[in-house]
Amino acid sequence: VVKEKLEAKKAYEQAVAQGKTAGLLEQEHADVFRVSLGNIRPQTKISVHISFVSIIPHDGSSPQTLRITMPTAIAPRYGTAPTNIPWLRNNSQNRFELSVSVQMNKAVTSISSPSHPIGLTLGCHQRELTGEYEPSKAFVYLGDSAMLDKDIVIVISAQGMDTPRCSVERWLKSDGAEETTDAYALTLVPKFELPALPSQEYIFLVDRSGSMAGSRIKAVRAALQILLRSLPSRGTSFNIVSFGSNYTSLWPTSQAYSAESMEQASKHVDGFDANYGGTELRSAIEFAFNSRQDVKGGSTDKNDKMPTSVFVLTDGEAWDLDGIINSINQNCGKAKKDGSLLRTFTLGVGNQVSTAMCEGIARAGKGTAVFVAEGEKPDAKLMGLLKAARGGVIDDLAVDWVDSEDAKDDDDEFEVITSSKAGDYPEPSATSPPPQSQPPLSLFDESHVDTPAETGAEKAIVLLDPPPKIQQAPKSDKLPIPLYPGFRCSIFAIVKRGSNPGPHSANVKITGK
């Protein structure tokens, strides 16, 4: 049962105080949850069942693929944690078993895991195929129980995954709903070719903190070499910023892209090591933003503005998520007001990468994110990321969930409640009877009974406005997400309908610029 956080915690503590076995699931951070169990009797086996719904993101290597990530451990992160987290220093005795039933709309074409050996049965939801073969089903299980030391990643490919689809479910007032509503789930993989930007500045912000040691910094070096050799030949300038506890840049400002500058940068990357200490990402990303040619040049002419894409290569292992997101929002918003285009793209590296951090950086900077596990080939994903950055951005998206003709059929009913004002209540008149006098008060009333007084602050009753006709995630009006070719986009909405709703809208219209 989902409850408000304080209410749920109070119910849990009351149950524990009464000697009952109880459980509580709390969200401690954007991607950290805690399960608390109370009053477990000796020699008792406890099973905890958690049900949730989550968007499965694209893999980045192909529009036909999805990437499921099952976190099994929380990597130590830089900074102050929002709560006390009991880090597991020795995971040798903690093992994990996993099975996944896959149901797609069309035939499953391949399933693989870059992180673990897996077993696979196609055509059913069991280890053994006993009934009729159904090509849209599959059953995945770990080849052996896994240690709680790295995320389990499963990549699924199926036919028609890049086909736009919209599911809608109606909840009628006659079925118990307060109002008839339609729930929409829209997913699409855009297919279009935007003209390449004539010129652009590329800044590569590279995490060289201690958590990037070993195979992660090796993967970053390989990815950077691919990116450096794949930049547009003309109209390109670039720079490389390394960060950890401090930050340094290859050049004071970005240099024109040429064979000589690329070779200098390549040698610089070959010497990278994870020797920069902590993960002060916020100060590093602000340094990268302020090192842009638009800022250094100081021109106020919008025609002189050069678009900038900042590529962040990191494992995201830092707690300062809100501070980093706020900084990106402010800088990108300011650049847009000044007539410039500033975006952030993310390559998440490693087996315990913080998806909340990497996706948050990309979302705040109107870019996109891809992830590469240790030992996974990054080539196709990097090319998709560069393709997205080379083109412009379709921004300020808006979705029309209901056709104008359908809207006319909905007879929305409203109740107008006027606010109180002078004249609504009679004023006391001179002829009003005087207040009644109080009876005498006895100092020794034998019939008196003490009544406990109500103490403590009175709980405020918050009167909320009624929900709007359309509730949308991401938020309504102009969507805070752009569209990029080949990158999956999901949008959800609940649309309030009238008492006599017509059929579902046959079209969903998306507009942008």
Coordinates of C-alpha atoms in Angstrom, one line a residue:
V1 CA 0.0 0.0 0.0
V2 CA 1.5 3.4 -1.0
K3 CA 1.2 6.1 1.6
E4 CA 2.7 9.5 2.3
K5 CA 6.2 9.1 3.7
L6 CA 5.5 10.3 7.2
E7 CA 2.2 8.4 7.4
A8 CA 3.8 5.2 6.2
K9 CA 6.7 5.5 8.7
K10 CA 4.2 6.1 11.5
A11 CA 2.2 3.0 10.6
Y12 CA 5.3 0.9 10.4
E13 CA 6.6 2.1 13.8
Q14 CA 3.1 1.5 15.4
A15 CA 3.1 -2.1 14.0
V16 CA 6.6 -2.8 15.3
A17 CA 5.6 -1.4 18.7
Q18 CA 2.7 -3.7 18.8
G19 CA 4.9 -6.7 18.2
K20 CA 3.8 -7.3 14.6
T21 CA 6.1 -8.3 11.8
A22 CA 6.1 -5.2 9.5
G23 CA 8.0 -3.8 6.5
L24 CA 8.6 -0.4 5.1
L25 CA 10.0 0.7 1.7
E26 CA 11.3 4.2 1.5
Q27 CA 13.0 6.3 -1.3
E28 CA 16.2 7.7 0.2
H29 CA 17.5 9.3 -3.0
A30 CA 16.6 9.5 -6.7
D31 CA 18.0 5.9 -7.3
V32 CA 18.4 4.6 -3.7
F33 CA 15.6 2.8 -1.8
R34 CA 15.6 1.2 1.7
V35 CA 13.6 -1.7 3.0
S36 CA 13.2 -1.9 6.7
L37 CA 11.9 -5.0 8.5
G38 CA 10.7 -5.2 12.1
N39 CA 10.0 -8.1 14.5
I40 CA 11.4 -11.0 12.6
R41 CA 11.3 -14.1 14.7
P42 CA 14.3 -16.4 15.0
Q43 CA 14.6 -19.0 12.3
T44 CA 11.9 -17.3 10.2
K45 CA 12.2 -16.9 6.4
I46 CA 11.0 -13.6 5.1
S47 CA 9.9 -13.0 1.5
V48 CA 9.7 -9.3 0.4
H49 CA 7.6 -8.7 -2.8
I50 CA 8.0 -5.3 -4.4
S51 CA 5.9 -4.4 -7.4
F52 CA 6.7 -1.3 -9.5
V53 CA 6.3 0.0 -13.1
S54 CA 9.3 1.5 -14.9
I55 CA 10.2 2.8 -18.3
I56 CA 12.7 0.5 -20.0
P57 CA 15.1 2.8 -21.8
H58 CA 16.7 2.4 -25.2
D59 CA 20.1 0.7 -25.4
G60 CA 21.6 3.4 -27.7
S61 CA 23.1 0.9 -30.1
S62 CA 20.0 0.4 -32.3
P63 CA 16.4 1.7 -32.4
Q64 CA 15.3 -1.9 -32.1
T65 CA 16.9 -2.6 -28.7
L66 CA 16.0 -2.0 -25.0
R67 CA 18.3 -2.0 -22.0
I68 CA 17.2 -3.5 -18.7
T69 CA 19.4 -2.7 -15.7
M70 CA 19.0 -4.5 -12.4
P71 CA 21.1 -2.7 -9.7
T72 CA 22.5 -5.1 -7.2
A73 CA 24.8 -2.8 -5.2
I74 CA 25.2 0.9 -4.4
A75 CA 28.7 2.0 -5.2
P76 CA 30.3 4.4 -2.7
R77 CA 29.7 8.0 -4.0
Y78 CA 31.5 11.2 -3.5
G79 CA 30.0 13.8 -1.1
T80 CA 27.5 13.6 1.7
A81 CA 24.9 10.9 1.5
P82 CA 21.3 11.8 2.2
T83 CA 21.0 9.0 4.7
N84 CA 23.2 6.5 6.5
I85 CA 23.8 3.7 4.0
P86 CA 25.3 0.4 5.2
W87 CA 28.0 -0.2 2.5
L88 CA 28.7 -3.9 1.9
R89 CA 32.4 -4.2 2.0
N90 CA 32.5 -8.0 1.6
N91 CA 30.0 -9.4 -0.9
S92 CA 31.5 -12.9 -1.2
Q93 CA 28.6 -14.4 0.8
N94 CA 25.8 -12.3 -0.8
R95 CA 24.5 -13.9 -4.0
F96 CA 21.7 -12.9 -6.3
E97 CA 19.4 -15.0 -8.5
L98 CA 17.4 -13.5 -11.3
S99 CA 14.8 -14.6 -13.9
V100 CA 13.0 -12.3 -16.4
S101 CA 9.9 -13.1 -18.4
V102 CA 9.9 -11.1 -21.6
Q103 CA 6.7 -10.2 -23.5
M104 CA 7.0 -8.1 -26.6
N105 CA 4.5 -7.0 -29.2
K106 CA 6.4 -8.8 -32.0
A107 CA 9.0 -11.5 -32.3
V108 CA 12.0 -11.4 -30.1
T109 CA 15.1 -11.4 -32.3
S110 CA 18.0 -11.5 -29.7
I111 CA 18.7 -11.2 -26.0
S112 CA 22.2 -10.7 -24.6
S113 CA 24.0 -9.5 -21.4
P114 CA 27.3 -7.5 -21.5
S115 CA 27.6 -8.0 -17.7
H116 CA 26.8 -11.7 -16.9
P117 CA 26.4 -15.1 -18.5
I118 CA 22.7 -15.8 -19.0
G119 CA 20.5 -18.7 -19.9
L120 CA 17.8 -18.1 -22.5
T121 CA 14.6 -19.9 -23.7
L122 CA 12.7 -18.4 -26.6
G123 CA 9.0 -18.9 -27.2
C124 CA 7.7 -19.2 -23.6
H125 CA 8.0 -17.9 -20.0
Q126 CA 9.7 -21.1 -18.6
R127 CA 13.1 -22.7 -18.7
E128 CA 11.7 -25.6 -20.7
L129 CA 9.5 -25.1 -23.8
T130 CA 6.5 -27.3 -23.1
G131 CA 3.6 -25.7 -25.0
E132 CA 3.2 -23.9 -28.2
Y133 CA 6.1 -21.7 -29.4
E134 CA 5.2 -18.0 -29.1
P135 CA 7.9 -15.8 -30.8
S136 CA 7.0 -12.7 -28.8
K137 CA 7.9 -14.4 -25.5
A138 CA 11.3 -15.3 -23.9
F139 CA 12.6 -16.4 -20.5
V140 CA 16.0 -15.2 -19.3
Y141 CA 17.9 -16.4 -16.2
L142 CA 21.4 -16.1 -14.9
G143 CA 23.7 -18.9 -15.8
D144 CA 24.9 -19.0 -12.2
S145 CA 23.9 -17.0 -9.1
A146 CA 25.7 -13.6 -9.2
M147 CA 27.6 -11.7 -6.6
L148 CA 26.2 -8.4 -5.4
D149 CA 29.0 -6.4 -6.9
K150 CA 27.8 -5.1 -10.2
D151 CA 24.6 -4.3 -12.1
I152 CA 23.0 -6.9 -14.2
V153 CA 22.4 -5.6 -17.7
I154 CA 20.1 -7.4 -20.3
V155 CA 19.7 -6.1 -23.8
I156 CA 16.6 -7.1 -25.7
S157 CA 16.0 -6.8 -29.5
A158 CA 12.6 -7.4 -31.1
Q159 CA 10.9 -6.7 -34.4
G160 CA 9.0 -3.4 -34.7
M161 CA 10.6 -1.8 -31.7
D162 CA 11.0 1.5 -33.6
T163 CA 7.3 1.6 -34.6
P164 CA 5.4 4.5 -32.9
R165 CA 2.7 3.1 -30.6
C166 CA 0.1 4.6 -28.3
S167 CA -1.9 2.7 -25.7
V168 CA -5.0 4.1 -24.1
E169 CA -7.2 2.9 -21.3
R170 CA -10.5 4.4 -20.3
W171 CA -11.9 4.5 -16.8
L172 CA -15.6 5.2 -16.8
K173 CA -17.6 7.0 -14.2
S174 CA -20.0 4.1 -14.3
D175 CA -17.1 1.8 -13.2
G176 CA -16.4 3.7 -10.1
A177 CA -14.2 6.6 -11.3
E178 CA -14.9 10.1 -9.9
E179 CA -14.7 11.3 -13.5
T180 CA -14.3 9.5 -16.8
T181 CA -10.6 9.7 -17.8
D182 CA -8.4 8.3 -20.6
A183 CA -4.8 7.2 -19.7
Y184 CA -2.4 7.4 -22.6
A185 CA 1.1 5.9 -23.0
L186 CA 2.9 7.1 -26.1
T187 CA 6.3 5.8 -27.2
L188 CA 8.2 6.6 -30.4
V189 CA 11.6 6.4 -31.9
P190 CA 11.9 9.5 -34.2
K191 CA 13.0 8.9 -37.8
F192 CA 14.1 12.1 -39.4
E193 CA 17.3 13.9 -40.6
L194 CA 17.9 17.3 -39.2
P195 CA 20.4 19.5 -41.1
A196 CA 23.8 19.5 -39.5
L197 CA 24.8 22.6 -37.7
P198 CA 27.2 24.6 -39.8
S199 CA 29.6 25.2 -36.8
Q200 CA 29.7 23.9 -33.3
E201 CA 32.0 23.7 -30.2
Y202 CA 32.5 20.4 -28.5
I203 CA 33.8 20.2 -24.9
F204 CA 34.6 16.7 -23.5
L205 CA 34.3 16.7 -19.7
V206 CA 36.1 13.6 -18.5
D207 CA 35.8 12.1 -15.0
R208 CA 39.3 11.1 -13.8
S209 CA 38.3 10.6 -10.1
G210 CA 39.5 7.6 -8.1
S211 CA 36.3 5.7 -8.8
M212 CA 37.2 5.6 -12.5
A213 CA 40.3 3.5 -11.9
G214 CA 41.0 0.3 -13.9
S215 CA 38.7 -0.7 -16.8
R216 CA 36.6 2.4 -16.5
I217 CA 39.3 4.9 -17.4
K218 CA 40.5 2.5 -20.1
A219 CA 37.0 2.5 -21.6
V220 CA 37.0 6.3 -21.4
R221 CA 40.3 6.6 -23.3
A222 CA 39.0 4.3 -26.0
A223 CA 35.7 6.2 -26.3
L224 CA 37.5 9.6 -26.5
Q225 CA 39.7 8.3 -29.3
I226 CA 36.6 7.4 -31.3
L227 CA 34.9 10.7 -30.6
L228 CA 37.9 12.8 -31.5
R229 CA 38.2 11.0 -34.9
S230 CA 34.5 11.4 -35.7
L231 CA 34.0 15.1 -35.3
P232 CA 32.8 17.1 -38.3
S233 CA 35.8 18.2 -40.4
R234 CA 34.6 21.8 -40.9
G235 CA 33.3 24.5 -38.6
T236 CA 34.4 22.5 -35.5
S237 CA 36.3 23.6 -32.4
F238 CA 36.9 21.4 -29.3
N239 CA 38.5 21.1 -25.9
I240 CA 39.0 18.4 -23.2
V241 CA 38.4 19.1 -19.5
S242 CA 39.5 16.6 -16.9
F243 CA 38.0 16.7 -13.4
G244 CA 38.1 15.1 -10.0
S245 CA 38.8 17.1 -6.9
N246 CA 39.9 19.9 -9.2
Y247 CA 39.8 20.4 -13.0
T248 CA 42.2 21.1 -15.8
S249 CA 41.8 21.7 -19.5
L250 CA 43.9 20.8 -22.5
W251 CA 43.8 24.4 -23.8
P252 CA 42.6 27.6 -22.2
T253 CA 39.9 27.8 -24.8
S254 CA 38.7 25.5 -27.6
Q255 CA 40.9 25.1 -30.6
A256 CA 39.9 24.7 -34.3
Y257 CA 39.6 21.0 -35.3
S258 CA 42.5 20.0 -37.5
A259 CA 44.9 17.1 -38.0
E260 CA 47.4 18.8 -35.7
S261 CA 45.0 19.6 -32.9
M262 CA 43.4 16.2 -33.1
E263 CA 46.8 14.5 -32.8
Q264 CA 47.7 16.7 -29.8
A265 CA 44.5 15.8 -28.1
S266 CA 44.9 12.1 -28.9
K267 CA 48.3 12.0 -27.2
H268 CA 46.8 13.9 -24.2
V269 CA 44.1 11.2 -23.9
D270 CA 46.6 8.4 -24.0
G271 CA 48.1 9.7 -20.8
F272 CA 44.8 9.7 -18.8
D273 CA 44.7 8.0 -15.5
A274 CA 42.2 8.0 -12.6
N275 CA 44.3 10.2 -10.4
Y276 CA 42.2 13.3 -9.7
G277 CA 40.7 12.3 -6.3
G278 CA 37.1 13.1 -5.6
T279 CA 34.2 13.8 -8.0
E280 CA 33.5 17.6 -7.9
L281 CA 31.3 17.4 -11.0
R282 CA 29.3 20.6 -10.4
S283 CA 32.3 23.0 -10.3
A284 CA 33.8 21.1 -13.3
I285 CA 30.7 21.5 -15.4
E286 CA 30.4 25.1 -14.6
F287 CA 34.0 25.6 -15.6
A288 CA 33.3 23.9 -18.9
F289 CA 30.2 26.2 -19.5
N290 CA 32.2 29.3 -18.7
S291 CA 35.1 28.3 -21.0
R292 CA 32.8 28.4 -24.0
Q293 CA 33.8 30.6 -26.9
D294 CA 30.5 32.5 -26.5
V295 CA 31.4 33.4 -23.0
K296 CA 35.1 34.1 -23.6
G297 CA 34.4 36.1 -26.7
G298 CA 31.8 38.3 -24.9
S299 CA 29.8 39.1 -28.1
T300 CA 26.2 40.0 -27.6
D301 CA 25.3 39.6 -31.3
K302 CA 23.1 36.6 -31.7
N303 CA 24.5 36.0 -35.2
D304 CA 27.9 35.5 -33.7
K305 CA 26.8 32.8 -31.2
M306 CA 28.2 29.3 -31.7
P307 CA 26.3 26.2 -30.5
T308 CA 28.1 24.2 -27.8
S309 CA 27.7 20.5 -26.9
V310 CA 29.3 19.3 -23.7
F311 CA 29.9 15.5 -23.5
V312 CA 30.2 14.2 -19.9
L313 CA 32.0 10.9 -19.6
T314 CA 31.5 9.6 -16.0
D315 CA 30.3 6.9 -13.7
G316 CA 28.1 9.4 -12.0
E317 CA 29.2 8.4 -8.5
A318 CA 28.4 11.6 -6.6
W319 CA 25.6 12.6 -4.3
D320 CA 25.2 16.2 -5.5
L321 CA 22.5 15.4 -8.0
D322 CA 20.2 18.3 -7.3
G323 CA 23.0 20.9 -7.3
I324 CA 24.4 19.6 -10.6
I325 CA 20.9 19.5 -12.3
N326 CA 20.1 23.1 -11.0
S327 CA 23.4 24.4 -12.4
I328 CA 22.8 22.9 -15.8
N329 CA 19.3 24.2 -15.9
Q330 CA 20.4 27.7 -15.1
N331 CA 23.3 27.8 -17.6
C332 CA 21.4 26.2 -20.4
G333 CA 18.4 28.5 -19.8
K334 CA 20.7 31.6 -19.7
A335 CA 22.3 30.5 -23.0
K336 CA 18.9 30.1 -24.6
K337 CA 17.9 33.6 -23.5
D338 CA 21.2 35.0 -25.0
G339 CA 20.3 33.3 -28.3
S340 CA 22.8 30.5 -28.0
L341 CA 22.4 26.7 -28.0
L342 CA 24.0 24.9 -25.1
R343 CA 23.4 21.1 -24.6
T344 CA 24.8 18.3 -22.5
F345 CA 25.2 14.6 -23.5
T346 CA 26.3 11.8 -21.3
L347 CA 28.3 8.6 -21.6
G348 CA 27.8 6.5 -18.5
V349 CA 30.7 4.2 -17.9
G350 CA 31.0 1.2 -15.6
N351 CA 29.0 -1.6 -14.0
Q352 CA 27.7 0.5 -11.1
V353 CA 26.9 3.7 -12.9
S354 CA 24.4 6.1 -11.5
T355 CA 21.6 6.2 -14.1
A356 CA 19.8 8.9 -12.2
M357 CA 22.9 11.2 -12.4
C358 CA 23.8 10.5 -16.1
E359 CA 20.2 10.7 -17.3
G360 CA 19.6 13.8 -15.2
I361 CA 22.6 15.6 -16.7
A362 CA 21.4 14.8 -20.2
R363 CA 17.8 15.7 -19.5
A364 CA 18.6 19.0 -17.9
G365 CA 20.9 19.9 -20.8
K366 CA 18.3 18.9 -23.5
G367 CA 20.6 16.1 -24.7
T368 CA 20.5 12.3 -24.3
A369 CA 22.5 9.6 -22.5
V370 CA 23.9 6.2 -23.4
F371 CA 25.6 3.6 -21.1
V372 CA 28.5 1.3 -21.6
A373 CA 29.3 -1.5 -19.2
E374 CA 32.8 -2.7 -18.7
G375 CA 33.9 -4.7 -21.7
E376 CA 31.0 -3.6 -23.9
K377 CA 31.7 -2.1 -27.3
P378 CA 30.8 1.6 -27.4
D379 CA 31.2 2.3 -31.1
A380 CA 27.5 2.3 -32.3
K381 CA 26.4 4.2 -29.2
L382 CA 29.0 6.9 -29.6
M383 CA 28.1 7.4 -33.2
G384 CA 24.4 7.8 -32.2
L385 CA 25.4 10.3 -29.6
L386 CA 27.5 12.4 -32.0
K387 CA 24.7 12.3 -34.7
A388 CA 22.3 13.7 -32.1
A389 CA 24.8 16.5 -31.2
R390 CA 25.7 17.4 -34.8
G391 CA 22.1 18.2 -35.7
G392 CA 19.9 20.9 -34.3
V393 CA 17.3 20.3 -31.7
I394 CA 13.5 20.1 -32.0
D395 CA 12.6 21.7 -28.7
D396 CA 9.5 23.1 -27.0
L397 CA 7.4 20.1 -27.9
A398 CA 3.7 20.0 -27.2
V399 CA 1.2 17.1 -27.5
D400 CA -2.4 17.4 -28.6
W401 CA -4.0 14.3 -27.0
V402 CA -7.6 15.1 -28.1
D403 CA -8.7 16.1 -31.6
S404 CA -10.6 19.4 -31.8
E405 CA -13.6 17.5 -33.0
D406 CA -13.5 15.1 -30.1
A407 CA -13.1 18.0 -27.7
K408 CA -16.5 19.4 -28.9
D409 CA -18.2 16.2 -28.0
D410 CA -17.1 16.4 -24.4
D411 CA -19.6 18.4 -22.4
D412 CA -17.3 19.4 -19.5
E413 CA -19.3 20.4 -16.4
F414 CA -18.0 23.0 -14.0
E415 CA -19.3 24.3 -10.7
V416 CA -18.5 27.9 -10.1
I417 CA -17.8 28.7 -6.5
T418 CA -17.7 32.5 -5.8
S419 CA -15.4 33.9 -3.1
S420 CA -16.9 35.6 -0.1
K421 CA -17.1 39.4 -0.2
A422 CA -18.7 42.3 1.5
G423 CA -22.5 41.9 1.6
D424 CA -22.4 38.1 1.7
Y425 CA -23.1 38.1 5.4
P426 CA -25.4 40.5 7.4
E427 CA -23.7 43.1 9.6
P428 CA -24.7 43.3 13.2
S429 CA -27.3 46.0 13.7
A430 CA -27.9 48.4 16.5
T431 CA -31.1 46.6 17.4
S432 CA -29.4 43.2 17.8
P433 CA -30.0 41.7 21.2
P434 CA -27.1 42.0 23.6
P435 CA -25.0 38.9 24.3
Q436 CA -26.4 36.8 27.1
S437 CA -24.7 37.1 30.5
Q438 CA -22.6 34.2 31.8
P439 CA -24.0 32.3 34.9
P440 CA -22.0 32.7 38.1
L441 CA -18.9 30.5 38.3
S442 CA -18.6 28.3 41.4
L443 CA -15.0 27.8 42.6
F444 CA -15.9 24.4 44.0
D445 CA -18.2 22.7 41.5
E446 CA -18.6 19.1 42.5
S447 CA -20.1 18.1 39.1
H448 CA -17.1 19.5 37.2
V449 CA -15.2 17.0 35.0
D450 CA -11.8 17.8 33.6
T451 CA -11.8 17.8 29.8
P452 CA -8.3 17.3 28.2
A453 CA -7.3 20.3 26.1
E454 CA -6.1 19.7 22.5
T455 CA -2.4 20.6 22.4
G456 CA 0.2 20.8 19.7
A457 CA 0.1 22.6 16.4
E458 CA -3.1 22.1 14.5
K459 CA -2.6 20.2 11.2
A460 CA -3.2 22.6 8.4
I461 CA -5.8 21.7 5.8
V462 CA -4.5 22.4 2.4
L463 CA -7.1 23.2 -0.2
L464 CA -5.7 22.2 -3.6
D465 CA -6.9 23.3 -7.0
P466 CA -8.8 20.7 -8.9
P467 CA -6.5 18.8 -11.3
P468 CA -6.3 20.2 -14.9
K469 CA -8.0 18.5 -17.7
I470 CA -4.8 17.0 -19.0
Q471 CA -2.1 15.7 -16.6
Q472 CA 1.1 14.9 -18.5
A473 CA 4.5 13.4 -17.7
P474 CA 6.9 14.9 -18.6
K475 CA 5.0 18.0 -17.6
S476 CA 2.3 19.6 -19.7
D477 CA 2.6 22.5 -22.0
K478 CA 6.1 22.6 -23.5
L479 CA 7.9 19.3 -22.9
P480 CA 11.3 19.7 -21.3
I481 CA 12.7 16.9 -23.6
P482 CA 13.9 17.2 -27.1
L483 CA 13.5 14.7 -29.9
Y484 CA 16.6 13.1 -31.5
P485 CA 16.7 10.6 -34.4
G486 CA 17.0 7.0 -33.1
F487 CA 16.5 7.8 -29.4
R488 CA 13.3 6.5 -27.8
C489 CA 10.9 9.0 -26.3
S490 CA 8.0 8.1 -23.9
I491 CA 5.2 10.5 -22.9
F492 CA 2.3 9.7 -20.6
A493 CA -1.0 11.6 -19.9
I494 CA -4.3 11.3 -18.1
V495 CA -7.1 13.2 -20.0
K496 CA -10.3 14.1 -18.2
R497 CA -13.4 13.5 -20.4
G498 CA -16.9 14.8 -20.2
S499 CA -20.0 12.8 -19.0
N500 CA -20.7 11.8 -22.6
P501 CA -17.2 11.0 -24.0
G502 CA -16.9 10.0 -27.6
P503 CA -14.6 7.4 -29.0
H504 CA -10.8 7.6 -28.4
S505 CA -9.0 10.1 -30.5
A506 CA -7.6 8.4 -33.6
N507 CA -4.5 10.8 -33.7
V508 CA -2.0 12.2 -31.3
K509 CA -0.4 15.3 -32.7
I510 CA 3.1 16.4 -31.6
T511 CA 4.4 19.9 -32.5
G512 CA 7.7 21.6 -31.9
K513 CA 10.3 23.9 -33.4

